[in-house]
């Protein structure tokens, strides 16, 4: 097993230029704004003192490459500046938000499995029969619904009308966190499930027609045991890579959804920072999201290798 | 001389110890779309006695696999048994409840598929796959299942079973994979083993080893064998009785040695003449001209007529009926080669 994960260190090394690229973009964000970055960043609130303070903080009087090196060394030391809005080190703000968003995304992935596996299985058992047609219709509807709208509908139904779930917020204890995150996670899962179901349905149909499933049936297996032991993992393998590709979208989606549900995650920090022109925060969130997406893509590959004993990704670039 | 069916039984040698294991009667398999039926297997009948070995030969597409899959209840999606019966120890598998069928699959009937690469689950260790049936049907614990898997792997001649029990299918050679399939199929000691070209994917030397092992294991377990192949040398070596299929029908059947020594149907003759090294090595091969008809447009008369060198006008208009002669050989041909006196089928 372990020897098949030999690609992980190599992938980490390959990720370095990607992350460097992101730092470059993040760094130049402030310089692409017209005029004096400090002035542009501060906007209406600018006072001569604050402008010169920011110019100092950004090191705007130094040559640009020196500024970048400085920026990098700050990142390495975990110093991403001070948030204008929160008046706290940006690192603190972001580190507080990261677990919230991670929990949200993880819960969304879990719910996505809970929704997609049974529906895809049901549809695949008898292609083109009624259950399949219903699932496919649901899929099309699901794909047509904007995410924020689904979120609002869920709030109206489960929060306002049925009062089963809070309409927003994050709660105080870990258990409350999960409870508060359930509806937003469901919103994200509903958005992700059409892609998952479509992939899983077609791979399940293929697997159900395979020789090894016939072999399993020839041993007297059927129903759930057959599904669990001979279908699920095989049909899940191609789906894992597809969901992996959509992980970045999921994180993107969570930015909007966090705002809809007033959850203090990375998305909320990001949107607040954009409204407030809180530049250091914007830079930090962008950087952290890029890091998370990179790690997630490596984890996807790890999962892929763990699920399929035939795969060994080697150390080269994946094509 | 015309005989009735009861007379037939009198002709059977020693009827007392011949309780039929498998009795297939006028089996038709095909596709049903609304009210239109497309027949793939057309009126196949044969019997298999306990502990015997029955071969089915024929060209690609003649319906051998379909017949076998119908017995196992594993017809591919869209196809189904259109009519006829498949009696296993008296129970008609066609009308039996799915749960009854599933109970039989494993401890009574087992199947080995044509392609050992695709017939094993790629993501589970082979030991688990061998132990799965016995654990389910014989209620073995995980440990007992593992022990039985090791034992079966040893019986099928897999070297170093302790290491291989954990291997995944792709880590084994084709020959080893097919041995795993055999170990898996025989793990519950079934009474009937259905083999779909179990050695076609292997090289000749491995083929012989696997066949020998299969025969001796079946004898040990007490399993009868239904053996599908297109290789006449293999049936000749393995099977006591055989049926030759063409375009979904049995065209000739009987004792293997008799049919191969003295074929009566022009198609059987053609198969023999086109088989390399069958009787006399070095003899010139004579391929059968043309191709078998597709299931969608089988000729109205004898399906073999377009390729048959003995065909006469009659062959194009009417289909010859499978008739049994007094020497227990059946043939479906208007111009069958020298045969004994005939009785109606
Ligand atoms: N799933 C299916 N749906 C419709 N027709 C099928 C299906 N599978 C097989 N057939 C048809 O049934 C016929 C018989 O197929 P079968 O697999 O029984 O042949 P075979 O004698 O086993 O040949 P081979 O030596 O190639 O394995 C073929 O002509 C094929 O066109
Ligand atoms: S019935 Fe006619 S066409 Fe058919 S095999 Fe016999 S001789 Fe040939
Ligand atoms: Mg076949």
XYZ file of C-alpha atoms and ligand atoms in Angstrom:
704
model
C 0.000 0.000 0.000
C 2.557 2.548 1.160
C 4.766 2.096 -1.854
C 1.866 3.114 -4.069
C 1.682 6.449 -2.249
C 5.221 7.269 -3.338
C 3.759 9.936 -5.612
C 2.664 12.117 -2.690
C 6.030 13.779 -1.922
C 6.522 14.363 -5.633
C 3.092 15.963 -5.890
C 3.920 18.199 -2.955
C 7.082 19.346 -4.716
C 5.110 19.928 -7.905
C 2.674 22.063 -5.922
C 5.398 24.520 -4.937
C 5.492 26.444 -8.248
C 1.686 26.512 -8.274
C 1.591 28.049 -4.826
C 4.388 30.473 -5.779
C 2.317 31.478 -8.783
C -0.615 32.203 -6.513
C 1.544 34.330 -4.234
C 2.673 36.247 -7.277
C -0.905 36.928 -8.334
C -1.910 37.838 -4.803
C 1.069 40.142 -4.537
C 0.349 41.948 -7.769
C -3.342 42.310 -6.974
C -2.481 45.343 -4.929
C -0.220 46.721 -7.647
C -2.678 46.298 -10.467
C -5.025 48.795 -8.920
C -4.657 52.162 -10.658
C -2.799 54.928 -8.882
C -1.273 54.634 -5.467
C -2.091 51.161 -4.132
C -2.249 52.497 -0.610
C -4.695 55.163 -1.616
C -6.696 52.795 -3.791
C -6.835 50.253 -0.996
C -7.899 52.692 1.622
C -10.350 54.526 -0.629
C -12.717 56.960 1.077
C -11.303 56.291 4.509
C -7.857 57.494 3.494
C -6.162 59.996 5.727
C -2.580 61.098 5.014
C -1.435 59.224 8.125
C -3.145 55.982 7.217
C -1.854 56.183 3.643
C 1.719 56.590 4.754
C 1.251 53.845 7.361
C 0.000 51.485 4.676
C 2.769 52.502 2.295
C 5.134 51.508 5.033
C 3.346 48.230 5.705
C 3.349 47.366 2.016
C 6.911 48.595 1.619
C 5.882 50.538 -1.451
C 9.044 52.624 -1.620
C 11.274 49.602 -2.227
C 11.964 48.065 -5.683
C 9.153 45.738 -6.672
C 11.146 42.461 -6.543
C 12.302 43.352 -3.061
C 8.726 43.989 -2.064
C 7.807 40.520 -3.358
C 10.670 38.809 -1.541
C 9.635 40.649 1.573
C 6.041 39.551 1.037
C 7.147 35.923 0.634
C 9.286 35.968 3.725
C 6.362 37.412 5.670
C 4.130 34.600 4.435
C 6.672 32.003 5.474
C 6.733 33.577 8.919
C 2.984 33.460 9.076
C 2.731 37.226 8.931
C 0.089 38.296 6.440
C -0.370 41.760 7.820
C -3.101 43.268 9.953
C -6.722 43.189 8.961
C -8.134 46.700 8.598
C -11.638 45.600 9.514
C -10.888 43.302 12.414
C -7.806 45.177 13.635
C -6.178 41.830 14.307
C -3.400 39.862 12.564
C -4.872 38.460 9.375
C -3.357 35.079 10.168
C -5.549 34.821 13.258
C -8.673 35.830 11.375
C -8.042 33.290 8.650
C -6.997 30.455 10.931
C -10.206 30.900 12.853
C -12.264 30.698 9.675
C -10.469 27.723 8.091
C -11.939 24.971 10.317
C -15.422 26.366 9.812
C -15.179 26.171 6.042
C -13.435 22.794 6.163
C -16.220 21.367 8.311
C -18.796 22.823 5.959
C -17.124 21.320 2.891
C -16.555 17.944 4.581
C -20.182 17.798 5.686
C -21.274 18.749 2.177
C -19.184 15.912 0.710
C -20.661 13.462 3.207
C -24.215 14.554 2.436
C -23.397 14.363 -1.263
C -22.515 10.687 -0.801
C -25.638 10.063 1.253
C -27.796 11.624 -1.464
C -26.004 10.365 -4.550
C -25.172 6.732 -3.807
C -28.732 5.476 -3.233
C -30.216 7.568 -6.038
C -27.536 6.547 -8.539
C -27.877 2.910 -7.445
C -31.642 3.032 -7.831
C -31.371 4.608 -11.269
C -28.695 2.191 -12.442
C -30.540 -0.956 -11.411
C -33.136 -0.597 -14.146
C -31.954 1.980 -16.691
C -34.775 3.859 -18.437
C -37.414 2.557 -16.056
C -39.464 4.835 -13.810
C -36.972 5.265 -10.915
C -34.219 6.079 -13.376
C -36.383 8.602 -15.204
C -37.339 10.271 -11.912
C -33.713 10.488 -10.795
C -32.669 11.903 -14.137
C -35.458 14.487 -14.018
C -34.423 15.465 -10.474
C -30.884 15.785 -11.732
C -31.901 18.206 -14.428
C -33.932 20.299 -11.992
C -31.037 20.227 -9.507
C -28.658 21.422 -12.148
C -30.882 24.317 -13.126
C -31.286 25.727 -9.626
C -28.876 28.486 -8.545
C -27.110 27.574 -5.317
C -28.033 30.673 -3.316
C -31.676 30.180 -4.294
C -31.598 26.573 -3.043
C -30.101 27.887 0.186
C -32.844 30.465 0.615
C -35.545 27.892 -0.146
C -34.071 25.523 2.448
C -33.996 28.334 4.998
C -37.612 29.214 4.238
C -38.750 25.596 4.485
C -36.673 24.084 7.307
C -35.744 27.277 9.152
C -38.725 29.579 8.929
C -41.648 27.289 8.267
C -40.799 23.987 9.992
C -38.327 25.518 12.445
C -36.217 22.348 12.411
C -33.007 24.213 11.773
C -31.627 27.647 12.608
C -31.860 30.132 9.742
C -28.200 31.024 10.114
C -25.217 31.401 12.405
C -22.743 28.919 13.744
C -23.668 28.098 17.365
C -21.231 27.716 20.231
C -20.456 24.038 20.912
C -19.022 21.586 18.369
C -22.349 19.743 18.265
C -24.171 23.003 17.621
C -21.682 23.804 14.890
C -22.635 20.611 13.066
C -26.314 21.346 13.568
C -25.954 24.890 12.257
C -23.870 23.720 9.293
C -26.312 21.048 8.182
C -28.570 23.207 6.008
C -25.734 25.086 4.282
C -23.924 21.790 3.729
C -27.113 20.334 2.280
C -27.298 23.303 -0.085
C -23.768 22.636 -1.323
C -24.463 18.890 -1.545
C -27.572 19.479 -3.650
C -25.486 21.554 -6.021
C -22.807 18.883 -6.272
C -25.092 15.867 -6.462
C -26.260 16.075 -10.109
C -22.679 15.693 -11.352
C -22.003 12.951 -8.829
C -25.197 11.077 -9.588
C -24.672 11.245 -13.342
C -21.149 9.859 -13.081
C -22.073 7.255 -10.499
C -25.156 6.137 -12.403
C -23.287 5.476 -15.619
C -20.362 3.739 -13.926
C -22.771 1.634 -11.859
C -24.576 0.538 -15.017
C -21.238 -0.528 -16.486
C -20.230 -2.357 -13.318
C -23.592 -4.124 -13.001
C -23.104 -5.506 -16.513
C -19.547 -6.618 -15.809
C -18.361 -10.187 -15.700
C -17.288 -9.960 -12.078
C -20.752 -8.968 -10.980
C -22.073 -11.975 -12.914
C -19.477 -14.036 -11.022
C -20.697 -12.603 -7.719
C -24.261 -13.458 -8.700
C -23.135 -16.966 -9.604
C -22.088 -17.258 -5.963
C -25.651 -16.478 -4.935
C -25.108 -12.828 -4.036
C -27.751 -10.213 -4.679
C -29.169 -6.987 -3.346
C -27.249 -4.913 -0.836
C -24.387 -7.361 -0.137
C -23.725 -7.584 -3.870
C -23.883 -3.823 -4.158
C -21.688 -3.155 -1.173
C -19.009 -5.716 -1.933
C -18.785 -5.755 -5.713
C -20.399 -2.634 -7.132
C -19.904 0.389 -4.917
C -16.146 0.632 -4.831
C -15.724 -0.130 -8.518
C -18.303 2.391 -9.626
C -17.023 4.942 -7.117
C -13.496 5.008 -8.535
C -14.217 7.154 -11.615
C -16.607 9.304 -9.577
C -13.910 10.166 -7.038
C -11.820 11.912 -9.664
C -14.827 13.777 -11.017
C -15.859 14.995 -7.565
C -12.204 15.878 -6.962
C -12.264 18.158 -9.986
C -15.403 19.818 -8.619
C -13.918 20.387 -5.166
C -12.647 23.815 -6.200
C -16.184 24.731 -7.290
C -17.439 23.490 -3.962
C -15.102 25.801 -2.096
C -16.143 28.626 -4.414
C -19.789 27.828 -3.769
C -19.228 27.830 -0.057
C -18.188 31.501 -0.218
C -21.668 32.529 -1.325
C -23.458 30.026 0.887
C -21.590 31.103 4.004
C -22.855 34.601 3.407
C -26.440 33.365 2.882
C -26.307 31.420 6.168
C -24.162 33.953 8.068
C -21.428 31.432 8.812
C -18.071 32.832 9.947
C -15.995 30.853 7.480
C -13.434 31.825 4.836
C -16.183 32.934 2.483
C -17.623 35.400 4.939
C -14.175 36.758 5.727
C -13.508 37.101 2.010
C -16.747 38.920 1.192
C -16.465 41.216 4.206
C -12.880 41.943 3.224
C -13.900 42.787 -0.327
C -16.629 45.172 0.843
C -14.239 46.807 3.283
C -11.318 46.819 0.838
C -9.460 44.960 3.540
C -6.560 44.064 1.308
C -4.424 41.936 3.601
C -7.454 39.767 4.387
C -8.309 39.326 0.726
C -4.732 38.279 0.017
C -4.668 35.864 2.922
C -7.955 34.168 2.078
C -6.986 33.826 -1.562
C -3.721 32.229 -0.559
C -5.281 29.862 1.930
C -8.021 28.779 -0.485
C -5.387 28.084 -3.137
C -3.432 25.998 -0.625
C -6.543 24.092 0.437
C -7.528 23.325 -3.147
C -3.997 22.076 -3.871
C -4.044 19.827 -0.815
C -7.532 18.608 -1.709
C -6.422 17.601 -5.172
C -3.535 15.598 -3.709
C -5.913 13.969 -1.230
C -8.220 13.074 -4.115
C -5.366 11.238 -5.779
C -4.521 9.472 -2.531
C -8.124 8.314 -2.205
C -8.094 7.179 -5.816
C -5.013 5.064 -5.233
C -6.362 3.660 -1.975
C -9.616 2.644 -3.668
C -8.116 1.060 -6.752
C -5.290 -1.414 -6.128
C -4.436 -1.419 -9.842
C -3.489 2.247 -9.929
C -0.066 3.487 -9.134
C 0.393 7.093 -10.094
C 4.165 7.059 -10.185
C 6.084 10.218 -9.574
C 5.659 11.893 -12.933
C 3.140 14.523 -13.849
C -0.368 13.129 -14.114
C -1.953 13.440 -17.524
C -39.434 -47.986 -36.568
C -41.152 -45.264 -34.549
C -40.805 -45.440 -30.780
C -42.534 -43.529 -28.043
C -40.776 -41.610 -25.350
C -41.298 -44.363 -22.760
C -39.432 -46.796 -24.980
C -36.513 -44.433 -24.941
C -36.024 -44.875 -21.242
C -35.901 -48.618 -21.617
C -32.985 -48.112 -23.943
C -30.984 -46.236 -21.350
C -28.268 -48.329 -19.775
C -28.968 -49.009 -16.110
C -31.737 -46.480 -15.441
C -31.691 -47.102 -11.695
C -28.577 -45.071 -10.895
C -29.416 -42.334 -13.343
C -31.377 -39.685 -11.550
C -31.210 -36.725 -13.882
C -29.245 -33.789 -12.586
C -30.077 -31.322 -15.318
C -32.844 -31.629 -17.853
C -33.244 -28.908 -20.430
C -36.316 -28.997 -22.567
C -36.991 -26.959 -25.676
C -35.208 -23.926 -24.261
C -35.632 -20.691 -26.155
C -33.645 -17.626 -25.151
C -33.873 -14.229 -26.778
C -35.055 -10.660 -26.660
C -38.631 -9.572 -26.192
C -39.646 -6.117 -27.387
C -43.369 -5.742 -26.874
C -44.838 -8.624 -28.805
C -41.900 -9.296 -31.112
C -39.432 -11.925 -30.031
C -35.913 -12.351 -31.381
C -34.695 -15.854 -30.763
C -31.033 -16.393 -29.944
C -31.162 -19.929 -28.532
C -33.830 -21.890 -30.336
C -35.302 -25.055 -28.895
C -32.294 -26.539 -27.164
C -32.791 -29.767 -25.196
C -30.248 -31.928 -23.413
C -29.804 -33.881 -20.214
C -26.850 -34.107 -17.880
C -26.410 -37.000 -15.490
C -24.640 -36.626 -12.162
C -20.864 -36.770 -12.341
C -20.782 -36.741 -16.147
C -19.189 -34.245 -18.472
C -21.230 -32.706 -21.239
C -19.660 -30.553 -23.951
C -21.263 -27.908 -26.153
C -19.313 -26.884 -29.245
C -19.990 -24.429 -32.010
C -18.686 -21.352 -33.742
C -18.671 -17.918 -32.160
C -22.186 -16.578 -31.829
C -23.918 -19.956 -31.935
C -25.522 -19.361 -28.539
C -23.308 -21.482 -26.302
C -22.745 -18.818 -23.661
C -26.401 -17.811 -23.759
C -27.455 -21.395 -23.067
C -25.064 -21.622 -20.140
C -26.055 -18.252 -18.723
C -29.724 -19.227 -18.969
C -28.991 -22.252 -16.762
C -27.169 -20.065 -14.246
C -29.854 -17.374 -14.375
C -27.287 -14.824 -15.475
C -28.584 -13.757 -18.867
C -27.322 -10.318 -19.876
C -29.730 -7.413 -19.567
C -32.449 -7.401 -22.209
C -32.278 -11.116 -22.921
C -34.511 -13.664 -21.220
C -35.813 -17.218 -21.375
C -38.698 -17.045 -23.847
C -39.985 -20.576 -23.319
C -38.975 -24.075 -22.296
C -37.762 -25.496 -19.023
C -34.477 -26.003 -17.208
C -34.961 -28.626 -14.529
C -32.296 -28.992 -11.902
C -32.995 -32.097 -9.794
C -36.637 -31.707 -10.705
C -36.942 -27.979 -9.944
C -37.693 -25.803 -12.946
C -35.196 -22.960 -12.683
C -37.125 -20.875 -15.210
C -40.157 -20.559 -12.966
C -38.403 -20.896 -9.596
C -38.450 -17.925 -7.236
C -35.276 -15.801 -7.401
C -34.520 -16.631 -3.772
C -34.648 -20.377 -4.516
C -32.346 -19.870 -7.465
C -29.874 -17.842 -5.447
C -29.838 -20.542 -2.797
C -28.785 -23.036 -5.470
C -26.071 -20.859 -6.945
C -22.873 -21.770 -5.178
C -23.637 -24.933 -3.204
C -25.446 -26.716 -6.090
C -24.578 -24.927 -9.313
C -21.455 -22.895 -10.008
C -20.115 -21.185 -13.084
C -16.708 -20.383 -14.539
C -16.547 -17.625 -17.107
C -14.688 -17.282 -20.365
C -12.412 -14.400 -19.413
C -10.570 -14.762 -16.097
C -9.303 -11.184 -16.305
C -12.738 -9.605 -16.200
C -14.549 -12.257 -14.169
C -12.774 -11.388 -10.931
C -13.480 -8.227 -8.985
C -10.381 -6.065 -9.569
C -10.485 -4.277 -6.213
C -10.762 -7.227 -3.813
C -8.096 -9.770 -2.852
C -8.664 -13.138 -4.526
C -8.767 -14.977 -1.191
C -11.792 -12.951 -0.101
C -13.502 -13.708 -3.369
C -12.945 -17.451 -2.967
C -14.141 -17.409 0.642
C -17.192 -15.298 -0.075
C -19.457 -18.099 -1.342
C -18.657 -20.584 1.437
C -18.977 -17.905 4.092
C -22.390 -17.035 2.763
C -23.754 -20.504 2.118
C -21.934 -22.628 4.676
C -21.847 -19.971 7.384
C -18.084 -20.074 7.818
C -16.317 -17.543 10.002
C -13.782 -15.175 8.523
C -10.965 -17.424 9.709
C -12.570 -20.618 8.417
C -13.259 -18.870 5.114
C -9.617 -17.874 4.815
C -8.541 -21.448 5.639
C -10.876 -22.866 2.998
C -9.620 -20.343 0.444
C -6.047 -21.443 1.154
C -7.033 -25.092 0.859
C -8.869 -24.561 -2.445
C -5.968 -22.545 -3.828
C -3.689 -25.426 -2.945
C -6.015 -27.928 -4.649
C -6.075 -25.898 -7.844
C -2.293 -25.898 -7.937
C -1.654 -22.267 -7.104
C 1.901 -22.064 -5.755
C 2.459 -20.228 -2.477
C -1.213 -19.742 -1.565
C -0.348 -18.019 1.719
C 1.069 -15.104 -0.217
C -1.383 -15.224 -3.121
C -4.478 -15.275 -0.955
C -3.970 -11.554 -0.443
C -3.125 -10.789 -4.072
C -5.368 -8.745 -6.314
C -6.434 -10.284 -9.644
C -4.170 -8.016 -11.698
C -1.169 -9.302 -9.767
C -1.725 -12.863 -11.034
C -1.071 -14.439 -14.431
C -3.988 -15.557 -16.610
C -3.447 -19.191 -15.655
C -3.441 -18.409 -11.941
C -6.526 -16.258 -12.304
C -8.399 -19.086 -13.957
C -7.283 -21.389 -11.128
C -8.691 -18.838 -8.701
C -11.971 -18.945 -10.620
C -12.019 -22.717 -10.377
C -11.188 -22.611 -6.662
C -14.003 -20.137 -6.206
C -16.523 -22.162 -8.203
C -15.772 -25.437 -6.425
C -15.406 -23.989 -2.916
C -18.987 -24.929 -1.972
C -18.670 -28.389 -3.590
C -21.410 -27.864 -6.206
C -23.075 -30.742 -8.053
C -23.058 -28.956 -11.384
C -20.274 -26.831 -12.786
C -20.961 -24.675 -15.826
C -17.775 -23.777 -17.688
C -17.770 -21.189 -20.447
C -14.569 -21.723 -22.430
C -12.510 -21.822 -19.245
C -9.213 -22.289 -21.045
C -9.625 -20.293 -24.243
C -7.727 -17.303 -22.898
C -4.719 -19.399 -21.821
C -1.725 -20.691 -23.767
C -1.794 -24.297 -24.816
C 0.538 -25.727 -22.161
C -1.303 -23.970 -19.352
C -4.600 -25.042 -20.965
C -3.730 -28.694 -20.527
C -2.670 -28.328 -16.917
C -5.791 -26.387 -16.032
C -8.052 -28.891 -17.808
C -6.449 -31.849 -16.023
C -6.784 -30.098 -12.694
C -10.390 -29.165 -13.426
C -11.298 -32.741 -14.339
C -9.714 -34.287 -11.284
C -11.170 -31.680 -8.915
C -14.647 -32.156 -10.369
C -14.305 -35.895 -9.916
C -13.206 -35.373 -6.331
C -16.005 -32.964 -5.491
C -18.508 -35.076 -7.437
C -19.562 -32.293 -9.771
C -20.991 -32.826 -13.212
C -19.637 -30.535 -15.891
C -21.293 -28.639 -18.706
C -18.409 -27.479 -20.806
C -18.731 -24.905 -23.549
C -15.911 -24.558 -26.052
C -15.212 -24.118 -29.714
C -12.191 -26.389 -29.455
C -12.990 -29.933 -30.550
C -9.745 -31.291 -29.109
C -10.771 -29.989 -25.701
C -14.235 -31.617 -25.746
C -12.709 -34.803 -27.050
C -10.341 -34.848 -24.102
C -12.814 -33.722 -21.480
C -16.398 -34.692 -22.273
C -18.200 -38.009 -22.535
C -21.143 -36.502 -24.426
C -21.442 -33.534 -26.656
C -23.859 -31.322 -28.529
C -22.920 -29.309 -31.578
C -24.679 -25.958 -31.827
C -25.216 -23.902 -34.925
C -27.151 -20.621 -35.091
C -28.836 -21.180 -31.739
C -29.811 -24.798 -32.308
C -28.354 -28.174 -31.534
C -27.633 -29.794 -34.897
C -26.022 -32.986 -33.659
C -25.390 -34.743 -30.369
C -24.266 -38.057 -28.945
C -21.310 -39.761 -27.320
C -18.260 -37.608 -27.975
C -16.126 -40.421 -29.321
C -18.840 -41.560 -31.725
C -19.779 -38.117 -32.983
C -16.193 -37.102 -33.606
C -15.220 -40.408 -35.157
C -18.222 -40.476 -37.385
C -19.975 -37.096 -37.715
C -23.387 -37.178 -39.368
C -24.172 -33.487 -39.727
C -22.317 -31.605 -42.481
C -21.556 -28.827 -39.975
C -19.886 -31.231 -37.538
C -17.941 -32.634 -40.450
C -16.939 -29.105 -41.424
C -15.795 -28.284 -37.886
C -13.623 -31.407 -37.841
C -12.123 -30.687 -41.245
C -11.291 -27.145 -40.208
C -9.781 -28.045 -36.818
C -5.987 -28.142 -36.836
C -4.165 -31.287 -35.727
C -7.327 -32.950 -34.653
C -7.025 -36.497 -35.911
C -4.027 -36.508 -38.206
C -1.463 -33.768 -37.750
C -0.345 -32.336 -41.054
C -3.694 -32.880 -42.771
C -4.775 -29.920 -44.911
C -7.327 -27.711 -43.139
C -10.583 -27.119 -44.941
C -12.356 -24.066 -43.564
C -16.140 -23.888 -43.710
C -16.935 -21.256 -46.338
C -18.952 -18.197 -45.365
C -20.099 -17.006 -41.970
C -22.870 -18.056 -39.597
C -26.112 -16.103 -40.102
C -26.783 -13.210 -37.725
C -29.587 -13.835 -35.255
C -31.714 -11.197 -36.954
C -31.871 -12.970 -40.302
C -31.584 -16.694 -40.029
C -32.568 -18.473 -43.234
C -36.098 -19.924 -43.234
C -34.948 -23.465 -43.954
C -31.839 -25.124 -42.557
C -29.718 -22.359 -41.025
C -26.591 -24.039 -42.375
C -27.872 -24.270 -45.962
C -25.986 -21.246 -47.371
C -22.684 -22.819 -46.296
C -23.503 -26.489 -46.790
C -21.917 -28.497 -49.581
C -24.608 -31.206 -49.355
C -27.547 -28.783 -49.484
C -30.469 -29.624 -51.751
C -33.515 -27.555 -52.685
C -35.501 -28.906 -49.753
C -32.956 -27.436 -47.290
C -33.891 -23.863 -48.211
C -37.586 -24.251 -47.606
C -37.969 -26.391 -44.480
C -35.948 -26.625 -41.287
C -34.727 -30.131 -40.532
C -35.941 -31.514 -37.196
C -33.568 -32.970 -34.650
C -34.144 -36.711 -34.743
C -32.789 -39.388 -32.462
C -31.686 -42.705 -33.848
C -31.576 -46.025 -32.056
C -27.885 -45.601 -31.330
C -28.583 -42.523 -29.152
C -27.351 -40.077 -31.658
C -29.362 -37.077 -32.704
C -28.928 -35.082 -35.869
C -30.889 -32.351 -37.621
C -30.204 -32.731 -41.331
C -32.191 -33.928 -44.344
C -29.114 -35.529 -45.766
C -27.355 -36.750 -42.639
C -24.470 -39.120 -43.214
C -25.091 -42.826 -42.664
C -27.170 -43.212 -39.532
C -29.005 -45.952 -37.708
C -32.763 -46.337 -37.821
C -34.568 -43.200 -36.757
C -37.079 -42.398 -34.103
C -38.947 -39.149 -33.729
C -37.564 -36.552 -31.361
N -26.801 -8.868 -24.394
C -27.187 -9.312 -25.592
N -28.243 -8.760 -26.205
C -28.624 -9.190 -27.408
N -28.039 -10.183 -28.082
C -26.990 -10.768 -27.531
C -26.496 -10.382 -26.253
N -25.444 -11.152 -25.957
C -25.274 -11.975 -27.003
N -26.197 -11.767 -27.953
C -26.335 -12.485 -29.214
O -26.473 -13.843 -28.929
C -25.771 -14.633 -29.878
C -25.123 -15.785 -29.179
O -24.164 -15.280 -28.287
P -23.301 -16.247 -27.354
O -22.505 -15.348 -26.492
O -24.175 -17.241 -26.704
O -22.370 -16.962 -28.408
P -21.233 -18.015 -28.123
O -21.635 -19.237 -28.819
O -20.947 -18.094 -26.688
O -20.025 -17.361 -28.895
P -18.502 -17.144 -28.445
O -17.756 -18.348 -28.905
O -18.110 -15.924 -29.212
O -18.476 -16.930 -26.973
C -24.783 -13.710 -30.545
O -25.015 -13.745 -31.922
C -25.083 -12.336 -30.032
O -25.357 -11.492 -31.112
S -30.320 -29.946 -43.926
Fe -29.445 -29.561 -45.900
S -28.409 -27.611 -45.668
Fe -28.866 -28.335 -43.650
S -27.048 -29.390 -43.065
Fe -28.358 -30.941 -43.911
S -27.812 -31.007 -46.035
Fe -26.915 -29.163 -45.240
Mg -19.352 -17.404 -25.450
